[in-house]
Amino acid sequence: MLNSIPVRFIGLALLLTAAAGCSKDKPIYEHENFDDSGTFSRNYPVTDTASCEAARRALLSQGYIITSSDPKLVSGHKSFQQTGETHLEISFNVVCADDGSAGHHATVFANALQDRYALKKTNNSASLGVGVLGSVSMPIGSSDDSMVKVASETVSSQKFYERFFTLVELFLPADAKKAAHITEKPKADLGVPEPKAAPAALAPTPAAEPTPAPAPA
C-alpha cells in the first residue's frame, strides 16, 4: 500500500505534463472564440451608405489612400516609415450593412491588416573578361537594397479601433447625430496600433535556506 502511493502521484504528474504539452502545441486557429467583443463593429443611426461615407472621410482625414470606394465598402492603405530599415503598411477594409429596421440603422464592420517590411541587401558581383580564361566574377560589384515582407497580421488592438470609430462619428450627418443624442468626442489621430503587451515574467523562486545540522550530543 505504501509503495502504490508514489506510483499514483507519478502517473498523475505525467498526465498533467502531457495535457500541458497538447495545449501549448495547439494551432493558432484553435484560439479563435468568435465571440461578439464589439472591437471590430459599431452601430449607427444612419443608412449604410451614409455610414460608409463617414468611414471614407475618416480615413481620408488621416492620410489614407482610398483604393476602393463603393457605397457600402471602403478600402484604403497608409505607409509608415518607422526606422531606416523597417517599414509598416496598414490596409483598412470597411463594410457597411443595413440592419433592415425601420429606423435606417446600419452596422459598420472594420478590420485592419498590418504588413511589416524589412530592408534586404543583395550584393551583385561584377564579371571581368580575362582573355582566354573567359569571364571571372569579382566581388567588386554594386549592392541592391529592397524591402521584403517579413510579417502580416490582423490588427486586434481595441484602442486602435476605438479611435477609428470616434473619427467616424465626427463625420456622420449632423441631424442624425442630434436625433440620436450622440455627443461629440475629442478628435484623435488614428496613428499605428499599440504593440501587444509582452507576457509577464515569472518571479524567480527563492532558494531554500539550508537546514543547520544538529549539534553532536
mmCIF file of C-alpha atoms in Angstrom:
data_model
loop_
_atom_site.group_PDB
_atom_site.id
_atom_site.type_symbol
_atom_site.label_atom_id
_atom_site.label_comp_id
_atom_site.label_asym_id
_atom_site.label_seq_id
_atom_site.Cartn_x
_atom_site.Cartn_y
_atom_site.Cartn_z
ATOM 1 C CA MET A 1 0.000 0.000 0.000
ATOM 2 C CA LEU A 2 2.827 2.411 0.890
ATOM 3 C CA ASN A 3 4.629 1.710 -2.396
ATOM 4 C CA SER A 4 1.496 2.351 -4.513
ATOM 5 C CA ILE A 5 1.063 5.995 -3.394
ATOM 6 C CA PRO A 6 4.202 7.389 -5.115
ATOM 7 C CA VAL A 7 3.324 5.499 -8.298
ATOM 8 C CA ARG A 8 -0.095 7.185 -8.381
ATOM 9 C CA PHE A 9 1.476 10.616 -7.930
ATOM 10 C CA ILE A 10 3.984 9.940 -10.711
ATOM 11 C CA GLY A 11 1.195 8.840 -13.062
ATOM 12 C CA LEU A 12 -0.833 11.978 -12.294
ATOM 13 C CA ALA A 13 2.198 14.212 -12.909
ATOM 14 C CA LEU A 14 2.871 12.571 -16.275
ATOM 15 C CA LEU A 15 -0.776 13.019 -17.277
ATOM 16 C CA LEU A 16 -0.750 16.738 -16.395
ATOM 17 C CA THR A 17 2.516 17.249 -18.279
ATOM 18 C CA ALA A 18 1.100 15.618 -21.405
ATOM 19 C CA ALA A 19 -2.056 17.755 -21.211
ATOM 20 C CA ALA A 20 0.003 20.938 -20.870
ATOM 21 C CA GLY A 21 2.092 19.963 -23.885
ATOM 22 C CA CYS A 22 -1.013 19.403 -26.010
ATOM 23 C CA SER A 23 -2.399 22.822 -25.023
ATOM 24 C CA LYS A 24 0.869 24.579 -25.848
ATOM 25 C CA ASP A 25 1.122 22.980 -29.301
ATOM 26 C CA LYS A 26 -2.479 23.868 -30.218
ATOM 27 C CA PRO A 27 -2.746 25.566 -33.651
ATOM 28 C CA ILE A 28 -3.352 29.313 -33.638
ATOM 29 C CA TYR A 29 -6.826 28.985 -35.158
ATOM 30 C CA GLU A 30 -7.915 26.888 -32.183
ATOM 31 C CA HIS A 31 -7.780 30.074 -30.080
ATOM 32 C CA GLU A 32 -10.445 31.820 -32.220
ATOM 33 C CA ASN A 33 -13.513 32.195 -29.994
ATOM 34 C CA PHE A 34 -15.758 34.061 -32.486
ATOM 35 C CA ASP A 35 -17.294 35.992 -29.611
ATOM 36 C CA ASP A 36 -19.009 39.338 -30.214
ATOM 37 C CA SER A 37 -16.470 41.533 -28.441
ATOM 38 C CA GLY A 38 -17.512 44.697 -30.295
ATOM 39 C CA THR A 39 -13.939 45.549 -31.231
ATOM 40 C CA PHE A 40 -14.490 45.443 -34.987
ATOM 41 C CA SER A 41 -18.023 46.860 -35.318
ATOM 42 C CA ARG A 42 -20.303 49.736 -34.326
ATOM 43 C CA ASN A 43 -23.976 50.509 -34.939
ATOM 44 C CA TYR A 44 -25.023 53.956 -36.168
ATOM 45 C CA PRO A 45 -28.469 55.585 -36.590
ATOM 46 C CA VAL A 46 -27.915 56.290 -40.297
ATOM 47 C CA THR A 47 -28.122 54.335 -43.540
ATOM 48 C CA ASP A 48 -25.365 52.017 -44.692
ATOM 49 C CA THR A 49 -24.413 54.463 -47.448
ATOM 50 C CA ALA A 50 -24.098 57.368 -45.002
ATOM 51 C CA SER A 51 -22.069 55.193 -42.609
ATOM 52 C CA CYS A 52 -19.574 54.210 -45.303
ATOM 53 C CA GLU A 53 -19.262 57.819 -46.458
ATOM 54 C CA ALA A 54 -18.379 58.814 -42.881
ATOM 55 C CA ALA A 55 -15.818 55.985 -42.743
ATOM 56 C CA ARG A 56 -14.301 57.113 -46.057
ATOM 57 C CA ARG A 57 -13.946 60.690 -44.801
ATOM 58 C CA ALA A 58 -12.445 59.438 -41.536
ATOM 59 C CA LEU A 59 -9.723 57.536 -43.404
ATOM 60 C CA LEU A 60 -9.078 60.457 -45.760
ATOM 61 C CA SER A 61 -8.636 62.778 -42.782
ATOM 62 C CA GLN A 62 -5.772 60.554 -41.587
ATOM 63 C CA GLY A 63 -3.905 60.460 -44.890
ATOM 64 C CA TYR A 64 -5.104 57.039 -46.074
ATOM 65 C CA ILE A 65 -5.090 56.408 -49.816
ATOM 66 C CA ILE A 66 -8.538 55.140 -50.805
ATOM 67 C CA THR A 67 -8.169 52.201 -53.182
ATOM 68 C CA SER A 68 -11.837 51.175 -53.378
ATOM 69 C CA SER A 69 -14.867 53.327 -52.627
ATOM 70 C CA ASP A 70 -18.157 51.508 -53.052
ATOM 71 C CA PRO A 71 -21.357 52.888 -51.435
ATOM 72 C CA LYS A 72 -21.185 50.027 -48.923
ATOM 73 C CA LEU A 73 -17.471 49.146 -48.988
ATOM 74 C CA VAL A 74 -14.355 51.252 -48.404
ATOM 75 C CA SER A 75 -10.711 50.151 -48.655
ATOM 76 C CA GLY A 76 -7.583 52.189 -48.087
ATOM 77 C CA HIS A 77 -3.964 51.937 -47.018
ATOM 78 C CA LYS A 78 -1.256 54.067 -45.413
ATOM 79 C CA SER A 79 2.520 53.632 -45.084
ATOM 80 C CA PHE A 80 4.686 54.346 -42.041
ATOM 81 C CA GLN A 81 8.499 54.557 -42.129
ATOM 82 C CA GLN A 82 9.396 53.544 -38.581
ATOM 83 C CA THR A 83 13.187 53.325 -38.970
ATOM 84 C CA GLY A 84 15.693 53.425 -41.799
ATOM 85 C CA GLU A 85 15.404 49.663 -42.263
ATOM 86 C CA THR A 86 11.798 48.899 -41.294
ATOM 87 C CA HIS A 87 8.530 49.836 -42.955
ATOM 88 C CA LEU A 88 4.903 49.344 -41.880
ATOM 89 C CA GLU A 89 1.800 49.418 -44.065
ATOM 90 C CA ILE A 90 -1.765 49.350 -42.728
ATOM 91 C CA SER A 91 -4.624 48.320 -45.019
ATOM 92 C CA PHE A 92 -8.165 49.186 -43.905
ATOM 93 C CA ASN A 93 -11.357 47.447 -45.021
ATOM 94 C CA VAL A 94 -14.772 48.792 -44.008
ATOM 95 C CA VAL A 95 -18.103 47.124 -44.791
ATOM 96 C CA CYS A 96 -21.434 48.810 -44.010
ATOM 97 C CA ALA A 97 -24.543 46.638 -43.641
ATOM 98 C CA ASP A 98 -28.113 47.844 -43.214
ATOM 99 C CA ASP A 99 -29.884 46.380 -40.177
ATOM 100 C CA GLY A 100 -33.213 46.159 -42.000
ATOM 101 C CA SER A 101 -35.010 48.178 -39.339
ATOM 102 C CA ALA A 102 -37.468 50.998 -39.970
ATOM 103 C CA GLY A 103 -35.105 53.491 -38.344
ATOM 104 C CA HIS A 104 -32.428 53.059 -41.034
ATOM 105 C CA HIS A 105 -29.708 51.848 -38.696
ATOM 106 C CA ALA A 106 -26.513 50.323 -40.068
ATOM 107 C CA THR A 107 -23.610 48.347 -38.663
ATOM 108 C CA VAL A 108 -20.076 49.270 -39.686
ATOM 109 C CA PHE A 109 -17.561 46.413 -39.694
ATOM 110 C CA ALA A 110 -13.901 47.442 -39.831
ATOM 111 C CA ASN A 111 -10.692 45.454 -39.870
ATOM 112 C CA ALA A 112 -7.116 46.496 -40.484
ATOM 113 C CA LEU A 113 -4.174 44.435 -41.698
ATOM 114 C CA GLN A 114 -0.615 45.473 -40.897
ATOM 115 C CA ASP A 115 2.264 44.309 -43.089
ATOM 116 C CA ARG A 116 5.833 44.717 -41.885
ATOM 117 C CA TYR A 117 8.764 45.098 -44.257
ATOM 118 C CA ALA A 118 12.497 44.961 -43.589
ATOM 119 C CA LEU A 119 15.449 46.078 -45.675
ATOM 120 C CA LYS A 120 17.231 43.299 -47.564
ATOM 121 C CA LYS A 121 20.623 43.910 -49.148
ATOM 122 C CA THR A 122 21.808 41.864 -52.134
ATOM 123 C CA ASN A 123 25.408 42.050 -53.337
ATOM 124 C CA ASN A 124 25.975 41.804 -57.091
ATOM 125 C CA SER A 125 29.358 40.575 -58.331
ATOM 126 C CA ALA A 126 30.931 42.076 -61.444
ATOM 127 C CA SER A 127 32.213 39.895 -64.306
ATOM 128 C CA LEU A 128 35.548 40.755 -65.926
ATOM 129 C CA GLY A 129 36.845 39.333 -69.221
ATOM 130 C CA VAL A 130 40.383 37.886 -68.896
ATOM 131 C CA GLY A 131 41.478 36.839 -72.379
ATOM 132 C CA VAL A 132 41.439 33.088 -72.951
ATOM 133 C CA LEU A 133 40.283 32.471 -69.383
ATOM 134 C CA GLY A 134 36.830 33.846 -70.165
ATOM 135 C CA SER A 135 34.899 35.883 -67.588
ATOM 136 C CA VAL A 136 35.754 35.903 -63.904
ATOM 137 C CA SER A 137 33.339 37.059 -61.184
ATOM 138 C CA MET A 138 34.888 39.595 -58.849
ATOM 139 C CA PRO A 139 33.348 40.817 -55.556
ATOM 140 C CA ILE A 140 33.601 44.467 -56.599
ATOM 141 C CA GLY A 141 30.064 44.970 -57.866
ATOM 142 C CA SER A 142 27.163 47.007 -56.532
ATOM 143 C CA SER A 143 24.507 46.163 -53.968
ATOM 144 C CA ASP A 144 20.738 46.374 -54.376
ATOM 145 C CA ASP A 145 18.519 47.299 -51.438
ATOM 146 C CA SER A 146 14.882 46.227 -51.372
ATOM 147 C CA MET A 147 12.074 45.960 -48.857
ATOM 148 C CA VAL A 148 10.748 42.441 -48.263
ATOM 149 C CA LYS A 149 7.647 41.498 -46.305
ATOM 150 C CA VAL A 150 8.560 39.803 -43.025
ATOM 151 C CA ALA A 151 5.206 39.721 -41.196
ATOM 152 C CA SER A 152 1.479 40.157 -41.791
ATOM 153 C CA GLU A 153 -1.159 40.275 -39.066
ATOM 154 C CA THR A 154 -4.729 41.467 -38.492
ATOM 155 C CA VAL A 155 -4.801 44.397 -36.075
ATOM 156 C CA SER A 156 -6.655 43.449 -32.886
ATOM 157 C CA SER A 157 -5.924 46.499 -30.718
ATOM 158 C CA GLN A 158 -9.191 47.663 -29.156
ATOM 159 C CA LYS A 159 -7.866 51.215 -28.628
ATOM 160 C CA PHE A 160 -6.916 51.492 -32.310
ATOM 161 C CA TYR A 161 -10.461 50.689 -33.470
ATOM 162 C CA GLU A 162 -11.941 52.898 -30.757
ATOM 163 C CA ARG A 163 -10.055 55.854 -32.227
ATOM 164 C CA PHE A 164 -11.263 54.961 -35.722
ATOM 165 C CA PHE A 165 -14.932 54.729 -34.764
ATOM 166 C CA THR A 166 -14.636 58.005 -32.841
ATOM 167 C CA LEU A 167 -13.468 59.606 -36.087
ATOM 168 C CA VAL A 168 -16.372 58.015 -37.973
ATOM 169 C CA GLU A 169 -18.843 59.607 -35.548
ATOM 170 C CA LEU A 170 -17.376 63.036 -36.283
ATOM 171 C CA PHE A 171 -18.263 62.661 -39.975
ATOM 172 C CA LEU A 172 -21.815 61.370 -39.501
ATOM 173 C CA PRO A 173 -24.616 63.716 -40.655
ATOM 174 C CA ALA A 174 -25.243 66.389 -38.025
ATOM 175 C CA ASP A 175 -29.016 65.886 -37.943
ATOM 176 C CA ALA A 176 -28.624 62.132 -37.384
ATOM 177 C CA LYS A 177 -26.201 62.680 -34.501
ATOM 178 C CA LYS A 178 -28.523 65.237 -32.931
ATOM 179 C CA ALA A 179 -31.538 62.938 -33.188
ATOM 180 C CA ALA A 180 -29.607 60.024 -31.670
ATOM 181 C CA HIS A 181 -28.062 62.227 -28.939
ATOM 182 C CA ILE A 182 -24.511 61.302 -29.954
ATOM 183 C CA THR A 183 -22.102 63.505 -28.005
ATOM 184 C CA GLU A 184 -19.064 64.897 -29.765
ATOM 185 C CA LYS A 185 -15.821 63.271 -28.670
ATOM 186 C CA PRO A 186 -12.418 64.931 -28.990
ATOM 187 C CA LYS A 187 -10.756 64.168 -32.303
ATOM 188 C CA ALA A 188 -7.665 61.960 -32.044
ATOM 189 C CA ASP A 189 -5.142 60.827 -34.632
ATOM 190 C CA LEU A 190 -5.583 57.222 -35.673
ATOM 191 C CA GLY A 191 -1.844 56.506 -35.570
ATOM 192 C CA VAL A 192 -0.461 52.986 -35.508
ATOM 193 C CA PRO A 193 -1.742 50.073 -33.430
ATOM 194 C CA GLU A 194 -0.412 49.689 -29.926
ATOM 195 C CA PRO A 195 2.157 46.887 -29.583
ATOM 196 C CA LYS A 196 0.998 43.776 -27.853
ATOM 197 C CA ALA A 197 1.988 43.562 -24.216
ATOM 198 C CA ALA A 198 4.734 41.066 -23.528
ATOM 199 C CA PRO A 199 3.808 38.252 -21.140
ATOM 200 C CA ALA A 200 4.793 38.967 -17.580
ATOM 201 C CA ALA A 201 7.951 37.205 -16.484
ATOM 202 C CA LEU A 202 7.613 34.703 -13.689
ATOM 203 C CA ALA A 203 9.179 35.776 -10.421
ATOM 204 C CA PRO A 204 12.206 33.653 -9.505
ATOM 205 C CA THR A 205 11.607 31.135 -6.769
ATOM 206 C CA PRO A 206 13.776 31.951 -3.744
ATOM 207 C CA ALA A 207 16.268 29.246 -2.864
ATOM 208 C CA ALA A 208 15.524 27.301 0.267
ATOM 209 C CA GLU A 209 17.800 28.084 3.171
ATOM 210 C CA PRO A 210 19.926 25.121 4.290
ATOM 211 C CA THR A 211 18.796 23.456 7.478
ATOM 212 C CA PRO A 212 21.550 23.539 10.139
ATOM 213 C CA ALA A 213 22.804 20.141 11.191
ATOM 214 C CA PRO A 214 22.026 19.163 14.791
ATOM 215 C CA ALA A 215 24.899 19.526 17.229
ATOM 216 C CA PRO A 216 26.531 16.257 18.322
ATOM 217 C CA ALA A 217 25.421 15.033 21.736
#
